[in-house]
Structures are given as structure tokens and as C-alpha cells.
mmCIF file of C-alpha atoms in Angstrom:
data_model
loop_
_atom_site.group_PDB
_atom_site.id
_atom_site.type_symbol
_atom_site.label_atom_id
_atom_site.label_comp_id
_atom_site.label_asym_id
_atom_site.label_seq_id
_atom_site.Cartn_x
_atom_site.Cartn_y
_atom_site.Cartn_z
ATOM 1 C CA UNK A 1 -35.252 35.990 24.662
ATOM 2 C CA UNK A 2 -31.585 35.399 25.451
ATOM 3 C CA UNK A 3 -30.813 33.133 28.357
ATOM 4 C CA UNK A 4 -27.818 33.290 30.661
ATOM 5 C CA UNK A 5 -24.833 35.551 30.159
ATOM 6 C CA UNK A 6 -25.003 35.717 26.352
ATOM 7 C CA UNK A 7 -24.889 38.571 23.845
ATOM 8 C CA UNK A 8 -28.211 40.142 22.901
ATOM 9 C CA UNK A 9 -28.685 39.516 19.149
ATOM 10 C CA UNK A 10 -28.271 42.858 17.436
ATOM 11 C CA UNK A 11 -26.591 42.155 14.106
ATOM 12 C CA UNK A 12 -25.645 44.937 11.714
ATOM 13 C CA UNK A 13 -25.944 43.399 8.265
ATOM 14 C CA UNK A 14 -24.226 44.983 5.286
ATOM 15 C CA UNK A 15 -26.500 46.368 2.587
ATOM 16 C CA UNK A 16 -25.044 44.140 -0.184
ATOM 17 C CA UNK A 17 -24.715 40.849 1.675
ATOM 18 C CA UNK A 18 -25.356 38.857 -1.517
ATOM 19 C CA UNK A 19 -21.771 39.485 -2.678
ATOM 20 C CA UNK A 20 -20.388 37.943 0.520
ATOM 21 C CA UNK A 21 -22.195 34.618 0.140
ATOM 22 C CA UNK A 22 -19.845 31.780 -0.831
ATOM 23 C CA UNK A 23 -21.424 29.582 -3.503
ATOM 24 C CA UNK A 24 -20.526 26.061 -4.591
ATOM 25 C CA UNK A 25 -21.681 26.207 -8.191
ATOM 26 C CA UNK A 26 -18.194 25.208 -9.360
ATOM 27 C CA UNK A 27 -18.359 21.878 -7.505
ATOM 28 C CA UNK A 28 -19.383 19.664 -10.476
ATOM 29 C CA UNK A 29 -16.775 21.282 -12.728
ATOM 30 C CA UNK A 30 -14.104 20.794 -10.065
ATOM 31 C CA UNK A 31 -15.070 17.126 -9.790
ATOM 32 C CA UNK A 32 -14.650 16.740 -13.548
ATOM 33 C CA UNK A 33 -11.294 18.552 -13.477
ATOM 34 C CA UNK A 34 -9.995 16.278 -10.693
ATOM 35 C CA UNK A 35 -11.154 13.200 -12.592
ATOM 36 C CA UNK A 36 -9.430 14.340 -15.788
ATOM 37 C CA UNK A 37 -6.229 15.096 -13.853
ATOM 38 C CA UNK A 38 -6.274 11.587 -12.348
ATOM 39 C CA UNK A 39 -6.787 10.025 -15.783
ATOM 40 C CA UNK A 40 -3.941 12.125 -17.216
ATOM 41 C CA UNK A 41 -1.635 11.094 -14.383
ATOM 42 C CA UNK A 42 -2.543 7.411 -14.847
ATOM 43 C CA UNK A 43 -1.905 7.661 -18.600
ATOM 44 C CA UNK A 44 1.479 9.270 -17.966
ATOM 45 C CA UNK A 45 2.446 6.543 -15.474
ATOM 46 C CA UNK A 46 1.223 3.701 -17.704
ATOM 47 C CA UNK A 47 2.032 0.743 -17.562
ATOM 48 C CA UNK A 48 2.880 1.340 -13.898
ATOM 49 C CA UNK A 49 -0.042 1.184 -11.419
ATOM 50 C CA UNK A 50 -1.871 4.505 -11.069
ATOM 51 C CA UNK A 51 -2.292 4.040 -7.312
ATOM 52 C CA UNK A 52 1.475 4.115 -6.714
ATOM 53 C CA UNK A 53 3.666 1.243 -5.539
ATOM 54 C CA UNK A 54 2.236 -2.157 -4.621
ATOM 55 C CA UNK A 55 1.510 -2.380 -0.890
ATOM 56 C CA UNK A 56 0.812 -5.359 1.393
ATOM 57 C CA UNK A 57 -2.518 -6.304 2.939
ATOM 58 C CA UNK A 58 -2.374 -5.889 6.737
ATOM 59 C CA UNK A 59 -4.815 -5.934 9.640
ATOM 60 C CA UNK A 60 -5.687 -2.864 11.715
ATOM 61 C CA UNK A 61 -4.123 -2.416 15.143
ATOM 62 C CA UNK A 62 -6.755 -2.366 17.866
ATOM 63 C CA UNK A 63 -9.729 -4.562 18.766
ATOM 64 C CA UNK A 64 -12.022 -2.164 16.936
ATOM 65 C CA UNK A 65 -10.147 -2.391 13.625
ATOM 66 C CA UNK A 66 -8.218 -5.678 13.639
ATOM 67 C CA UNK A 67 -11.013 -7.578 11.896
ATOM 68 C CA UNK A 68 -10.622 -5.335 8.847
ATOM 69 C CA UNK A 69 -7.801 -5.503 6.344
ATOM 70 C CA UNK A 70 -6.177 -2.447 4.829
ATOM 71 C CA UNK A 71 -3.109 -1.598 2.777
ATOM 72 C CA UNK A 72 0.111 -1.383 4.760
ATOM 73 C CA UNK A 73 3.292 0.631 4.273
ATOM 74 C CA UNK A 74 5.492 -2.004 2.666
ATOM 75 C CA UNK A 75 6.306 -5.691 2.324
ATOM 76 C CA UNK A 76 8.564 -7.402 4.857
ATOM 77 C CA UNK A 77 11.962 -8.742 3.901
ATOM 78 C CA UNK A 78 10.640 -12.231 4.693
ATOM 79 C CA UNK A 79 7.894 -11.805 2.094
ATOM 80 C CA UNK A 80 10.402 -10.635 -0.493
ATOM 81 C CA UNK A 81 13.108 -13.090 0.471
ATOM 82 C CA UNK A 82 14.781 -14.836 -2.403
ATOM 83 C CA UNK A 83 17.440 -17.194 -1.058
ATOM 84 C CA UNK A 84 16.642 -20.573 0.387
ATOM 85 C CA UNK A 85 19.990 -20.647 2.244
ATOM 86 C CA UNK A 86 18.836 -17.919 4.626
ATOM 87 C CA UNK A 87 15.722 -19.964 5.331
ATOM 88 C CA UNK A 88 17.780 -22.975 6.448
ATOM 89 C CA UNK A 89 20.103 -20.852 8.625
ATOM 90 C CA UNK A 90 17.188 -19.446 10.633
ATOM 91 C CA UNK A 91 15.109 -22.628 10.738
ATOM 92 C CA UNK A 92 14.597 -22.433 14.532
ATOM 93 C CA UNK A 93 13.075 -18.949 14.661
ATOM 94 C CA UNK A 94 11.740 -18.780 11.124
ATOM 95 C CA UNK A 95 10.096 -15.356 10.600
ATOM 96 C CA UNK A 96 9.808 -15.038 14.407
ATOM 97 C CA UNK A 97 6.766 -17.336 14.241
ATOM 98 C CA UNK A 98 5.954 -20.132 16.634
ATOM 99 C CA UNK A 99 3.277 -22.039 14.778
ATOM 100 C CA UNK A 100 1.769 -25.458 15.292
ATOM 101 C CA UNK A 101 3.315 -28.139 13.111
ATOM 102 C CA UNK A 102 6.790 -28.894 11.898
ATOM 103 C CA UNK A 103 9.157 -26.231 10.537
ATOM 104 C CA UNK A 104 8.978 -28.066 7.193
ATOM 105 C CA UNK A 105 5.381 -26.853 6.878
ATOM 106 C CA UNK A 106 6.837 -23.481 5.897
ATOM 107 C CA UNK A 107 8.119 -24.385 2.463
ATOM 108 C CA UNK A 108 10.081 -22.051 0.262
ATOM 109 C CA UNK A 109 7.436 -22.098 -2.478
ATOM 110 C CA UNK A 110 4.615 -20.790 -0.331
ATOM 111 C CA UNK A 111 6.504 -18.233 1.751
ATOM 112 C CA UNK A 112 8.874 -16.400 -0.555
ATOM 113 C CA UNK A 113 8.351 -14.406 -3.697
ATOM 114 C CA UNK A 114 11.956 -14.399 -4.894
ATOM 115 C CA UNK A 115 12.433 -10.647 -5.252
ATOM 116 C CA UNK A 116 15.629 -9.004 -3.955
ATOM 117 C CA UNK A 117 14.897 -6.243 -1.432
ATOM 118 C CA UNK A 118 16.964 -3.683 -3.346
ATOM 119 C CA UNK A 119 15.248 -4.468 -6.643
ATOM 120 C CA UNK A 120 11.718 -4.231 -5.210
ATOM 121 C CA UNK A 121 11.387 -0.399 -5.020
ATOM 122 C CA UNK A 122 12.723 -0.057 -8.563
ATOM 123 C CA UNK A 123 9.911 -2.230 -9.963
ATOM 124 C CA UNK A 124 7.099 -0.568 -8.014
ATOM 125 C CA UNK A 125 6.980 -2.635 -4.809
ATOM 126 C CA UNK A 126 7.139 -0.839 -1.455
ATOM 127 C CA UNK A 127 9.365 -2.300 1.276
ATOM 128 C CA UNK A 128 9.169 -1.788 5.055
ATOM 129 C CA UNK A 129 12.219 -3.071 6.933
ATOM 130 C CA UNK A 130 10.558 -2.651 10.339
ATOM 131 C CA UNK A 131 7.442 -4.728 9.729
ATOM 132 C CA UNK A 132 7.353 -8.312 11.028
ATOM 133 C CA UNK A 133 5.032 -11.147 10.057
ATOM 134 C CA UNK A 134 2.892 -12.334 12.942
ATOM 135 C CA UNK A 135 0.904 -15.009 11.090
ATOM 136 C CA UNK A 136 1.592 -17.498 8.343
ATOM 137 C CA UNK A 137 -1.736 -16.681 6.656
ATOM 138 C CA UNK A 138 -0.823 -13.013 6.297
ATOM 139 C CA UNK A 139 2.621 -13.927 5.001
ATOM 140 C CA UNK A 140 1.203 -16.269 2.364
ATOM 141 C CA UNK A 141 -1.471 -13.753 1.306
ATOM 142 C CA UNK A 142 1.171 -11.089 0.678
ATOM 143 C CA UNK A 143 3.488 -13.515 -1.124
ATOM 144 C CA UNK A 144 0.576 -14.469 -3.388
ATOM 145 C CA UNK A 145 -0.038 -10.762 -3.981
ATOM 146 C CA UNK A 146 3.624 -10.274 -4.943
ATOM 147 C CA UNK A 147 3.609 -13.294 -7.251
ATOM 148 C CA UNK A 148 0.446 -12.084 -9.009
ATOM 149 C CA UNK A 149 2.033 -8.647 -9.509
ATOM 150 C CA UNK A 150 5.254 -10.247 -10.699
ATOM 151 C CA UNK A 151 3.435 -12.431 -13.246
ATOM 152 C CA UNK A 152 1.902 -9.340 -14.900
ATOM 153 C CA UNK A 153 5.115 -7.320 -14.742
ATOM 154 C CA UNK A 154 7.160 -6.737 -17.887
ATOM 155 C CA UNK A 155 10.668 -5.359 -17.332
ATOM 156 C CA UNK A 156 12.530 -4.032 -20.340
ATOM 157 C CA UNK A 157 16.322 -4.499 -20.127
ATOM 158 C CA UNK A 158 18.459 -1.369 -20.077
ATOM 159 C CA UNK A 159 20.939 -3.083 -22.355
ATOM 160 C CA UNK A 160 19.251 -5.432 -24.839
ATOM 161 C CA UNK A 161 22.543 -7.249 -25.528
ATOM 162 C CA UNK A 162 23.225 -8.032 -21.853
ATOM 163 C CA UNK A 163 19.929 -8.491 -19.972
ATOM 164 C CA UNK A 164 20.256 -9.100 -16.227
ATOM 165 C CA UNK A 165 18.664 -11.937 -14.269
ATOM 166 C CA UNK A 166 15.340 -10.197 -13.537
ATOM 167 C CA UNK A 167 14.994 -8.387 -16.875
#
């Protein structure tokens, strides 16, 4: 029996309802098609990474998620930074960090990858100008990530007779 102010069930089914039923028998074939398309795309992009540009490892925002790490939008300019002169100019507020220990603890080797910011997107590294580093550990983890990527990277010069610095 129907309770409250609801419609009394009195459905008028069509005679050939079987034709109106949506089936999912094409699901396994669709899965295979998607997989083949991904493999094709990866083969076309080879030797570039199939997952798109390299992205930094960042922590989530709120208390619920900040224990987990995820991929961010792009690397900071500090992570990409290539010139040691800029480091000495901003020694007082280096990377906007106030960490325990002397400023010399932040050495050039551990905190910079040596990739110009304008070159980075052209070699498959995403850059985010707005992001700031809030911890030295995160900065060093991303620099290590960049250096590992850079060590496996092979750049062919556009002009074989006059290769540029990074080619």
C-alpha cells in the first residue's frame, strides 16, 4: 500500500519493452579500444612521457588530505632556478623560507636543478609561476625529481653544426 501523499503505482508498460533496455555488452570491447588508443598515443609521443609534462610532487591542502602527496600543476621558479647570483642577492629571504640553521645550509647543489624557466616547457616540464615552496624537504624532493628527469633526457640540436648550451 502507498503511504503518504504519493502516486498510486499504476504503470503502463510498453508491449516490446525488451528493445528499450540499455545493455552493457560492449563494455569489454570499449575497454580494449581505450587501451589500444592509449598505447597508440604513447607510441606517437615516444620518447616523450605518455602522461604529459613532468609535474611536481605536492601535498594536499586541508587537514584531511595534507598527509598525502599528489602531482601538482607545475614546478616553482626556485626549483628550476639556474643562476647562483640570484641566490646570493636574496640570501635573507631565500625562497620565502625561515628555517632553522644557517642560510648556508641551503646550498646551490641541493636546491636548484639548473633549468631556465623558459626552456622548461619546451622539454616537457610544467612550470607554475604562482606556486611557492613552503618547506625545504619539498623543494629538494622536486629538485631531485627534475634532476632524475634531466639525466634521462636526450635533446637533439636543431642545428647539428651549432648546438646550444642545453642541447
